[in-house]
Amino acid sequence: MTKNGTIELMSPAGDFTSMQAALDNGADSVYFGVEQLNMRARASMNFTMDDLPEIARRCNEKGVRTYLTLNTIIYDHDLSIIKTLLDKAKSAGITAVIVMDQAVISYARQIGMEVHISTQINITNIETVKFYALFADTMVMSRELSITQIKKICDQIEKEQIKGPAGNLVEVEIFGHGALCMAVSGKCYLSLHSANSSANRGACKQNCRKKYTVIDQETGFEIELDNEYMMSPKDLCTIGFLDQIADAGVKVLKIEGRGRAPEYVATVTKCYREAIDAVADGTFSQDKVEEWMKQLETVYNRGFWAGYYLGQELGEWSANSGSSATQKKVYIGKGRHFYPKSNIAEFLVEAYDLTIGDKILIQGPTTGSQEMVMQTMMVDDVAAEKAVKSNIITFPTEFRVRPSDKLYKLVDNN
């Protein structure tokens, strides 16, 4: 929980670009995986052990907490690397580790590292909270709980003064936004059975996101379905009832999305930062919710629903296999130079045209994810309305740009 008593906003970091996007848009904490020991092990975006000091340095400068995810099942041959990783995380100054395996819990506590219990543990009642309070300071509740059930647990923590190893009351964390799994709190075996690739080892093949036909094996009758993507839930979105979540006593709100693009991290973090602050200062309103929803719809999503928080008994399923985002990014070119005295960025156009008035996106490991409207630009040192492939363009920015940055144009996703 943040110092001013508001809900702590935790954002995903799949790489340095996404991490910077989270830092720039108001995250209180970030969570990330290292190599193959987390639930997004198949993602191309994972940090290495050598990145840990830089992660801690950047986040510490912003006063942002850092959480290492080590929430896969662990085998005997993993134990040595787990200990090495936790030692390095502790040495680098990483705040806490998110875990599900008792071996990881035990070693983290042995070296004095803060422990957070992952949703894979499936905490659904106060007695389980009491048990894990022996080891952990923060606990993610099961995704299948309603707000009423979560509030009851939070009230009991307060009433019984249930404290973690740090001596503070146990903090309750929930998922607030992003992809949902068809399985109970992420415990799925479809991928293991079909491709010998275990989701519980971070290697999910996402079988549930595919289109299926159901056939009666005895008669050959094909069962008609209202929705062909019958195992792919819509994305969770809680921004419309964030005030109820705060009233329930939730201390940490987690945004899902370590495998999603930096602009997703930037936009979702920004919206929830504004919403959390609005709840805190009493300005939370339906008009603001509608505006936040429009912004959230611009980045990757499978459609939205409220999860089980409001008491729904069944999930809501995606209408298609991919994103329903209202806009998409189109690659334009790469950075060449930045002139700090005049704040002028220089890019080489390698793909599509760019025109004055276009909404653009600049992304990079240090730059993060920055949006702006192209209001003026020079092509080969001459003022121009349009740039085409092979042009070198310059334009002013309010932020520093690096040669490693990429330039995109944001367009409607029709």
Short mmCIF file of C-alpha atoms in Angstrom, two decimals:
data_model
loop_
_atom_site.label_atom_id
_atom_site.label_comp_id
_atom_site.label_asym_id
_atom_site.label_seq_id
_atom_site.Cartn_x
_atom_site.Cartn_y
_atom_site.Cartn_z
CA MET A 1 0.00 0.00 0.00
CA THR A 2 1.26 3.48 -0.84
CA LYS A 3 2.32 5.95 1.81
CA ASN A 4 -0.76 8.16 1.45
CA GLY A 5 -3.07 5.22 2.15
CA THR A 6 -4.39 4.72 -1.39
CA ILE A 7 -4.35 1.38 -3.19
CA GLU A 8 -0.90 0.36 -4.44
CA LEU A 9 -0.91 0.11 -8.25
CA MET A 10 1.26 -2.77 -9.50
CA SER A 11 2.15 -2.83 -13.21
CA PRO A 12 3.73 -5.54 -15.40
CA ALA A 13 7.25 -5.25 -16.81
CA GLY A 14 8.15 -7.65 -19.60
CA ASP A 15 11.24 -5.68 -20.60
CA PHE A 16 12.90 -2.34 -19.91
CA THR A 17 10.63 -0.48 -22.36
CA SER A 18 7.50 -1.68 -20.56
CA MET A 19 9.08 -1.07 -17.17
CA GLN A 20 9.86 2.53 -18.10
CA ALA A 21 6.30 2.95 -19.39
CA ALA A 22 5.03 1.81 -15.98
CA LEU A 23 7.37 4.18 -14.14
CA ASP A 24 6.38 7.13 -16.33
CA ASN A 25 2.66 6.58 -15.86
CA GLY A 26 2.33 6.30 -12.11
CA ALA A 27 2.95 2.70 -11.04
CA ASP A 28 3.68 2.24 -7.33
CA SER A 29 5.33 -1.13 -8.00
CA VAL A 30 6.34 -3.33 -10.92
CA TYR A 31 6.54 -7.10 -11.20
CA PHE A 32 8.73 -9.03 -13.62
CA GLY A 33 10.12 -12.47 -14.42
CA VAL A 34 13.69 -13.64 -14.91
CA GLU A 35 14.50 -16.13 -17.65
CA GLN A 36 12.58 -19.44 -17.39
CA LEU A 37 11.42 -19.42 -13.77
CA ASN A 38 8.08 -17.57 -13.98
CA MET A 39 4.58 -17.99 -15.37
CA ARG A 40 5.51 -16.13 -18.56
CA ALA A 41 8.58 -18.22 -19.34
CA ARG A 42 7.53 -18.68 -22.99
CA ALA A 43 7.32 -14.92 -23.56
CA SER A 44 10.14 -13.39 -25.56
CA MET A 45 10.24 -10.60 -22.99
CA ASN A 46 12.00 -11.74 -19.86
CA PHE A 47 14.85 -10.19 -17.90
CA THR A 48 18.11 -11.92 -16.98
CA MET A 49 19.84 -12.11 -13.62
CA ASP A 50 22.32 -9.49 -14.81
CA ASP A 51 19.42 -7.03 -15.24
CA LEU A 52 18.47 -7.09 -11.56
CA PRO A 53 20.73 -4.22 -10.38
CA GLU A 54 19.50 -1.95 -13.21
CA ILE A 55 15.87 -2.80 -12.47
CA ALA A 56 16.37 -1.94 -8.81
CA ARG A 57 18.29 1.25 -9.61
CA ARG A 58 15.68 2.68 -11.99
CA CYS A 59 12.77 1.81 -9.74
CA ASN A 60 14.44 3.03 -6.55
CA GLU A 61 15.04 6.41 -8.20
CA LYS A 62 11.26 6.71 -8.62
CA GLY A 63 10.39 5.24 -5.22
CA VAL A 64 8.78 2.25 -6.95
CA ARG A 65 8.78 -1.22 -5.38
CA THR A 66 10.10 -4.22 -7.33
CA TYR A 67 8.60 -7.71 -7.25
CA LEU A 68 10.32 -10.76 -8.75
CA THR A 69 7.88 -13.47 -9.86
CA LEU A 70 9.01 -17.01 -9.04
CA ASN A 71 5.58 -18.59 -9.16
CA THR A 72 6.02 -21.78 -11.20
CA ILE A 73 6.14 -25.26 -9.74
CA ILE A 74 9.70 -26.15 -8.80
CA TYR A 75 11.54 -29.45 -9.34
CA ASP A 76 14.66 -30.68 -7.55
CA HIS A 77 16.90 -29.66 -10.44
CA ASP A 78 15.61 -26.07 -10.12
CA LEU A 79 16.60 -25.59 -6.49
CA SER A 80 20.17 -24.50 -7.09
CA ILE A 81 19.27 -21.84 -9.67
CA ILE A 82 16.38 -20.66 -7.48
CA LYS A 83 18.76 -20.03 -4.58
CA THR A 84 21.22 -18.25 -6.86
CA LEU A 85 18.48 -16.04 -8.27
CA LEU A 86 17.06 -15.14 -4.87
CA ASP A 87 20.55 -14.36 -3.56
CA LYS A 88 21.16 -12.02 -6.49
CA ALA A 89 17.72 -10.41 -6.11
CA LYS A 90 18.36 -9.80 -2.42
CA SER A 91 21.83 -8.37 -3.15
CA ALA A 92 20.47 -6.09 -5.90
CA GLY A 93 17.82 -4.66 -3.58
CA ILE A 94 14.70 -6.19 -5.18
CA THR A 95 11.81 -5.55 -2.79
CA ALA A 96 10.00 -8.90 -2.70
CA VAL A 97 9.42 -12.22 -4.41
CA ILE A 98 6.02 -13.54 -5.60
CA VAL A 99 5.88 -17.29 -4.98
CA MET A 100 3.71 -20.41 -4.93
CA ASP A 101 6.20 -23.18 -4.09
CA GLN A 102 7.07 -23.89 -0.46
CA ALA A 103 10.74 -24.41 -1.31
CA VAL A 104 10.94 -20.86 -2.66
CA ILE A 105 9.04 -19.50 0.33
CA SER A 106 11.40 -21.26 2.70
CA TYR A 107 14.61 -20.02 1.10
CA ALA A 108 13.31 -16.46 0.64
CA ARG A 109 12.47 -16.28 4.33
CA GLN A 110 15.83 -17.83 5.20
CA ILE A 111 17.68 -14.95 3.53
CA GLY A 112 15.27 -12.34 4.87
CA MET A 113 13.48 -11.49 1.63
CA GLU A 114 9.89 -10.22 1.66
CA VAL A 115 7.43 -12.84 0.36
CA HIS A 116 4.16 -12.33 -1.53
CA ILE A 117 1.84 -15.29 -2.09
CA SER A 118 0.85 -15.84 -5.74
CA THR A 119 -2.70 -16.39 -6.95
CA GLN A 120 -1.65 -19.96 -7.85
CA ILE A 121 -1.87 -20.82 -4.12
CA ASN A 122 -5.61 -20.13 -4.46
CA ILE A 123 -6.36 -18.31 -1.20
CA THR A 124 -10.12 -18.21 -0.61
CA ASN A 125 -10.58 -17.94 3.17
CA ILE A 126 -9.25 -16.32 6.34
CA GLU A 127 -7.73 -19.50 7.80
CA THR A 128 -5.47 -19.86 4.75
CA VAL A 129 -4.48 -16.22 5.19
CA LYS A 130 -3.54 -16.94 8.82
CA PHE A 131 -1.37 -19.87 7.77
CA TYR A 132 0.58 -17.98 5.11
CA ALA A 133 0.94 -14.98 7.41
CA LEU A 134 3.70 -17.03 9.05
CA PHE A 135 5.75 -16.46 5.89
CA ALA A 136 4.23 -13.68 3.77
CA ASP A 137 3.34 -9.99 4.06
CA THR A 138 1.09 -9.71 0.97
CA MET A 139 -1.30 -12.28 -0.50
CA VAL A 140 -3.09 -12.39 -3.84
CA MET A 141 -6.64 -13.62 -3.42
CA SER A 142 -8.11 -16.24 -5.71
CA ARG A 143 -9.58 -14.73 -8.88
CA GLU A 144 -12.86 -16.54 -8.24
CA LEU A 145 -13.80 -14.51 -5.13
CA SER A 146 -16.46 -11.79 -5.11
CA ILE A 147 -15.89 -8.34 -3.61
CA THR A 148 -18.15 -9.35 -0.72
CA GLN A 149 -15.94 -12.36 0.04
CA ILE A 150 -12.77 -10.28 -0.28
CA LYS A 151 -14.17 -7.62 2.06
CA LYS A 152 -14.95 -10.28 4.67
CA ILE A 153 -11.33 -11.48 4.56
CA CYS A 154 -10.00 -7.92 4.77
CA ASP A 155 -12.29 -7.16 7.72
CA GLN A 156 -11.09 -10.28 9.54
CA ILE A 157 -7.45 -9.35 8.98
CA GLU A 158 -8.16 -5.99 10.61
CA LYS A 159 -10.31 -7.41 13.42
CA GLU A 160 -7.89 -10.19 14.36
CA GLN A 161 -4.78 -8.08 13.64
CA ILE A 162 -3.24 -10.73 11.40
CA LYS A 163 0.33 -9.66 10.71
CA GLY A 164 3.08 -10.90 8.42
CA PRO A 165 6.78 -11.37 9.21
CA ALA A 166 7.45 -7.63 8.84
CA GLY A 167 5.10 -6.91 11.72
CA ASN A 168 2.46 -5.13 9.63
CA LEU A 169 -1.09 -6.24 8.87
CA VAL A 170 -1.23 -8.66 5.96
CA GLU A 171 -2.04 -6.82 2.72
CA VAL A 172 -4.65 -8.22 0.36
CA GLU A 173 -3.89 -8.02 -3.36
CA ILE A 174 -6.22 -8.72 -6.29
CA PHE A 175 -6.00 -8.75 -10.06
CA GLY A 176 -7.53 -5.56 -11.41
CA HIS A 177 -7.11 -5.65 -15.17
CA GLY A 178 -5.98 -7.88 -18.02
CA ALA A 179 -6.16 -11.43 -19.35
CA LEU A 180 -8.07 -14.11 -17.47
CA CYS A 181 -7.52 -17.85 -17.70
CA MET A 182 -10.35 -20.38 -18.01
CA ALA A 183 -8.75 -22.43 -15.22
CA VAL A 184 -9.12 -21.91 -11.48
CA SER A 185 -6.56 -19.21 -10.60
CA GLY A 186 -4.38 -20.22 -13.52
CA LYS A 187 -4.02 -23.94 -12.72
CA CYS A 188 -4.42 -25.38 -16.22
CA TYR A 189 -3.28 -28.67 -17.76
CA LEU A 190 -4.59 -28.37 -21.33
CA SER A 191 -1.24 -27.32 -22.72
CA LEU A 192 0.57 -30.10 -20.85
CA HIS A 193 -1.79 -32.79 -22.16
CA SER A 194 -1.82 -31.54 -25.76
CA ALA A 195 1.81 -30.48 -26.25
CA ASN A 196 3.76 -31.64 -23.17
CA SER A 197 4.22 -27.94 -22.40
CA SER A 198 3.14 -27.11 -18.87
CA ALA A 199 1.33 -23.86 -18.13
CA ASN A 200 2.38 -24.35 -14.53
CA ARG A 201 5.98 -24.11 -15.67
CA GLY A 202 5.28 -20.90 -17.59
CA ALA A 203 5.00 -22.64 -20.97
CA CYS A 204 1.29 -22.33 -21.81
CA LYS A 205 0.41 -22.86 -25.49
CA GLN A 206 -2.88 -20.99 -24.97
CA ASN A 207 -5.14 -23.79 -26.21
CA CYS A 208 -8.10 -21.94 -24.71
CA ARG A 209 -7.69 -19.00 -27.11
CA LYS A 210 -8.39 -21.16 -30.19
CA LYS A 211 -11.60 -21.89 -32.09
CA TYR A 212 -13.15 -25.33 -31.45
CA THR A 213 -16.03 -27.38 -32.74
CA VAL A 214 -17.81 -29.74 -30.31
CA ILE A 215 -18.91 -33.05 -31.84
CA ASP A 216 -20.96 -35.84 -30.24
CA GLN A 217 -18.71 -38.90 -30.63
CA GLU A 218 -21.65 -41.35 -30.68
CA THR A 219 -23.84 -39.67 -33.28
CA GLY A 220 -21.44 -37.33 -35.06
CA PHE A 221 -23.81 -34.45 -34.30
CA GLU A 222 -22.05 -31.11 -34.24
CA ILE A 223 -23.16 -29.03 -31.28
CA GLU A 224 -24.00 -25.44 -32.13
CA LEU A 225 -22.41 -22.81 -29.89
CA ASP A 226 -23.30 -19.17 -29.48
CA ASN A 227 -19.60 -18.38 -29.21
CA GLU A 228 -16.91 -20.41 -31.00
CA TYR A 229 -14.21 -19.23 -28.56
CA MET A 230 -15.86 -21.10 -25.72
CA MET A 231 -12.78 -21.33 -23.46
CA SER A 232 -11.30 -17.85 -23.98
CA PRO A 233 -12.54 -15.38 -21.35
CA LYS A 234 -12.80 -11.68 -22.00
CA ASP A 235 -10.24 -9.50 -20.23
CA LEU A 236 -10.85 -8.42 -16.67
CA CYS A 237 -11.62 -4.71 -16.11
CA THR A 238 -12.42 -3.28 -12.67
CA ILE A 239 -12.04 0.44 -13.29
CA GLY A 240 -15.82 0.97 -13.22
CA PHE A 241 -16.15 -0.22 -9.62
CA LEU A 242 -12.75 0.68 -8.23
CA ASP A 243 -14.45 2.58 -5.42
CA GLN A 244 -16.03 -0.67 -4.21
CA ILE A 245 -12.66 -2.41 -4.32
CA ALA A 246 -11.13 0.34 -2.19
CA ASP A 247 -14.04 0.14 0.28
CA ALA A 248 -13.50 -3.62 0.58
CA GLY A 249 -10.04 -3.03 2.02
CA VAL A 250 -7.90 -4.18 -0.89
CA LYS A 251 -4.38 -2.77 -0.58
CA VAL A 252 -2.76 -3.79 -3.90
CA LEU A 253 -4.26 -3.78 -7.41
CA LYS A 254 -2.37 -5.80 -10.01
CA ILE A 255 -2.45 -5.19 -13.76
CA GLU A 256 -1.87 -8.35 -15.81
CA GLY A 257 0.20 -8.12 -18.98
CA ARG A 258 3.91 -9.00 -18.91
CA GLY A 259 3.54 -10.39 -22.42
CA ARG A 260 1.79 -7.32 -23.80
CA ALA A 261 3.25 -4.27 -25.55
CA PRO A 262 4.64 -1.16 -23.83
CA GLU A 263 1.75 1.03 -24.99
CA TYR A 264 -0.63 -1.35 -23.18
CA VAL A 265 1.37 -0.94 -19.97
CA ALA A 266 1.48 2.85 -20.40
CA THR A 267 -2.22 3.31 -21.13
CA VAL A 268 -3.58 0.88 -18.54
CA THR A 269 -1.25 2.16 -15.82
CA LYS A 270 -2.19 5.77 -16.59
CA CYS A 271 -5.94 5.06 -16.46
CA TYR A 272 -5.81 3.12 -13.20
CA ARG A 273 -3.47 5.69 -11.64
CA GLU A 274 -6.01 8.40 -12.38
CA ALA A 275 -8.87 6.22 -11.14
CA ILE A 276 -7.15 5.30 -7.86
CA ASP A 277 -6.33 8.96 -7.24
CA ALA A 278 -9.92 9.96 -8.06
CA VAL A 279 -11.29 7.47 -5.53
CA ALA A 280 -8.89 8.86 -2.93
CA ASP A 281 -9.81 12.51 -3.48
CA GLY A 282 -13.56 11.96 -3.94
CA THR A 283 -13.75 12.85 -7.66
CA PHE A 284 -14.43 9.32 -8.97
CA SER A 285 -17.43 9.52 -11.32
CA GLN A 286 -19.24 7.70 -14.13
CA ASP A 287 -18.17 10.33 -16.64
CA LYS A 288 -14.52 9.67 -15.79
CA VAL A 289 -15.09 5.92 -16.00
CA GLU A 290 -16.48 6.29 -19.52
CA GLU A 291 -13.41 8.27 -20.60
CA TRP A 292 -11.03 5.74 -19.04
CA MET A 293 -12.88 2.92 -20.79
CA LYS A 294 -12.39 4.62 -24.16
CA GLN A 295 -8.66 4.83 -23.49
CA LEU A 296 -8.44 1.22 -22.31
CA GLU A 297 -10.19 0.06 -25.46
CA THR A 298 -7.42 1.56 -27.62
CA VAL A 299 -4.85 -1.04 -26.49
CA TYR A 300 -4.83 -4.83 -26.63
CA ASN A 301 -7.93 -6.43 -25.14
CA ARG A 302 -10.30 -9.33 -25.77
CA GLY A 303 -13.32 -7.32 -24.71
CA PHE A 304 -14.00 -6.59 -21.04
CA TRP A 305 -15.99 -8.03 -18.16
CA ALA A 306 -15.93 -7.65 -14.38
CA GLY A 307 -14.69 -11.13 -13.57
CA TYR A 308 -16.35 -12.77 -10.58
CA TYR A 309 -16.04 -9.70 -8.36
CA LEU A 310 -19.66 -8.64 -8.78
CA GLY A 311 -21.02 -12.12 -8.24
CA GLN A 312 -21.37 -13.55 -11.76
CA GLU A 313 -21.55 -17.32 -11.75
CA LEU A 314 -20.25 -17.84 -15.28
CA GLY A 315 -17.55 -16.20 -17.33
CA GLU A 316 -17.97 -14.06 -20.41
CA TRP A 317 -16.19 -15.33 -23.52
CA SER A 318 -14.27 -13.64 -26.31
CA ALA A 319 -15.92 -13.13 -29.67
CA ASN A 320 -12.65 -13.53 -31.58
CA SER A 321 -9.16 -14.95 -31.14
CA GLY A 322 -7.20 -11.71 -31.14
CA SER A 323 -7.40 -8.18 -29.84
CA SER A 324 -10.45 -5.93 -29.92
CA ALA A 325 -8.32 -2.79 -29.53
CA THR A 326 -9.76 0.27 -31.28
CA GLN A 327 -6.33 1.38 -32.51
CA LYS A 328 -3.08 -0.24 -33.60
CA LYS A 329 0.50 0.87 -34.12
CA VAL A 330 2.19 0.88 -37.53
CA TYR A 331 5.99 0.88 -37.71
CA ILE A 332 7.44 4.04 -39.28
CA GLY A 333 11.16 4.06 -38.60
CA LYS A 334 14.10 4.09 -36.19
CA GLY A 335 15.90 6.76 -34.19
CA ARG A 336 19.09 8.34 -35.48
CA HIS A 337 19.96 11.23 -33.20
CA PHE A 338 18.71 13.59 -30.51
CA TYR A 339 19.71 17.24 -30.14
CA PRO A 340 19.39 17.97 -26.40
CA LYS A 341 19.82 21.77 -26.56
CA SER A 342 16.77 22.17 -28.78
CA ASN A 343 14.94 18.89 -27.85
CA ILE A 344 14.84 17.79 -31.48
CA ALA A 345 14.52 14.11 -32.41
CA GLU A 346 15.81 12.67 -35.68
CA PHE A 347 14.39 9.50 -37.25
CA LEU A 348 14.85 7.55 -40.48
CA VAL A 349 11.52 6.67 -42.13
CA GLU A 350 11.76 3.00 -43.15
CA ALA A 351 8.16 2.03 -43.81
CA TYR A 352 4.89 3.94 -44.03
CA ASP A 353 4.17 7.62 -44.69
CA LEU A 354 3.86 10.11 -41.85
CA THR A 355 1.74 13.27 -42.01
CA ILE A 356 1.29 16.36 -39.83
CA GLY A 357 -1.58 15.65 -37.42
CA ASP A 358 -0.79 11.94 -37.09
CA LYS A 359 -0.72 10.49 -33.60
CA ILE A 360 2.70 8.92 -33.05
CA LEU A 361 4.27 6.57 -30.54
CA ILE A 362 7.98 6.45 -29.64
CA GLN A 363 9.24 3.42 -27.73
CA GLY A 364 12.59 2.31 -26.35
CA PRO A 365 14.26 0.61 -23.35
CA THR A 366 15.01 3.95 -21.66
CA THR A 367 12.38 6.12 -23.33
CA GLY A 368 9.52 3.82 -22.41
CA SER A 369 6.32 4.40 -24.40
CA GLN A 370 5.57 8.03 -25.28
CA GLU A 371 2.58 9.27 -27.31
CA MET A 372 2.29 12.64 -29.03
CA VAL A 373 0.72 14.31 -32.07
CA MET A 374 3.01 15.26 -34.94
CA GLN A 375 2.47 19.02 -35.09
CA THR A 376 5.53 20.09 -37.04
CA MET A 377 8.41 18.31 -38.75
CA MET A 378 11.32 18.86 -41.09
CA VAL A 379 12.20 16.54 -43.96
CA ASP A 380 15.84 16.86 -45.00
CA ASP A 381 15.94 20.18 -43.09
CA VAL A 382 12.90 21.62 -44.92
CA ALA A 383 9.49 22.13 -43.28
CA ALA A 384 7.09 19.52 -44.63
CA GLU A 385 3.53 18.26 -44.28
CA LYS A 386 4.42 14.66 -45.15
CA ALA A 387 7.33 12.23 -44.95
CA VAL A 388 7.79 9.07 -46.99
CA LYS A 389 10.09 6.06 -46.94
CA SER A 390 13.84 6.90 -46.86
CA ASN A 391 13.25 10.46 -45.59
CA ILE A 392 15.18 11.68 -42.59
CA ILE A 393 12.81 13.65 -40.37
CA THR A 394 13.31 15.89 -37.36
CA PHE A 395 10.70 17.17 -34.92
CA PRO A 396 10.53 18.60 -31.38
CA THR A 397 9.67 16.43 -28.37
CA GLU A 398 9.13 17.06 -24.68
CA PHE A 399 11.20 13.99 -23.78
CA ARG A 400 14.62 12.63 -24.65
CA VAL A 401 14.85 10.21 -27.59
CA ARG A 402 17.57 7.58 -28.15
CA PRO A 403 19.01 6.00 -31.32
CA SER A 404 17.61 2.65 -30.18
CA ASP A 405 14.04 4.02 -30.17
CA LYS A 406 11.39 3.03 -32.68
CA LEU A 407 8.77 5.35 -34.19
CA TYR A 408 5.19 4.20 -34.83
CA LYS A 409 1.99 5.79 -36.12
CA LEU A 410 -1.24 5.06 -34.21
CA VAL A 411 -4.20 4.39 -36.51
CA ASP A 412 -7.81 3.27 -36.10
CA ASN A 413 -8.15 -0.50 -36.04
CA ASN A 414 -11.07 -1.00 -38.39
#
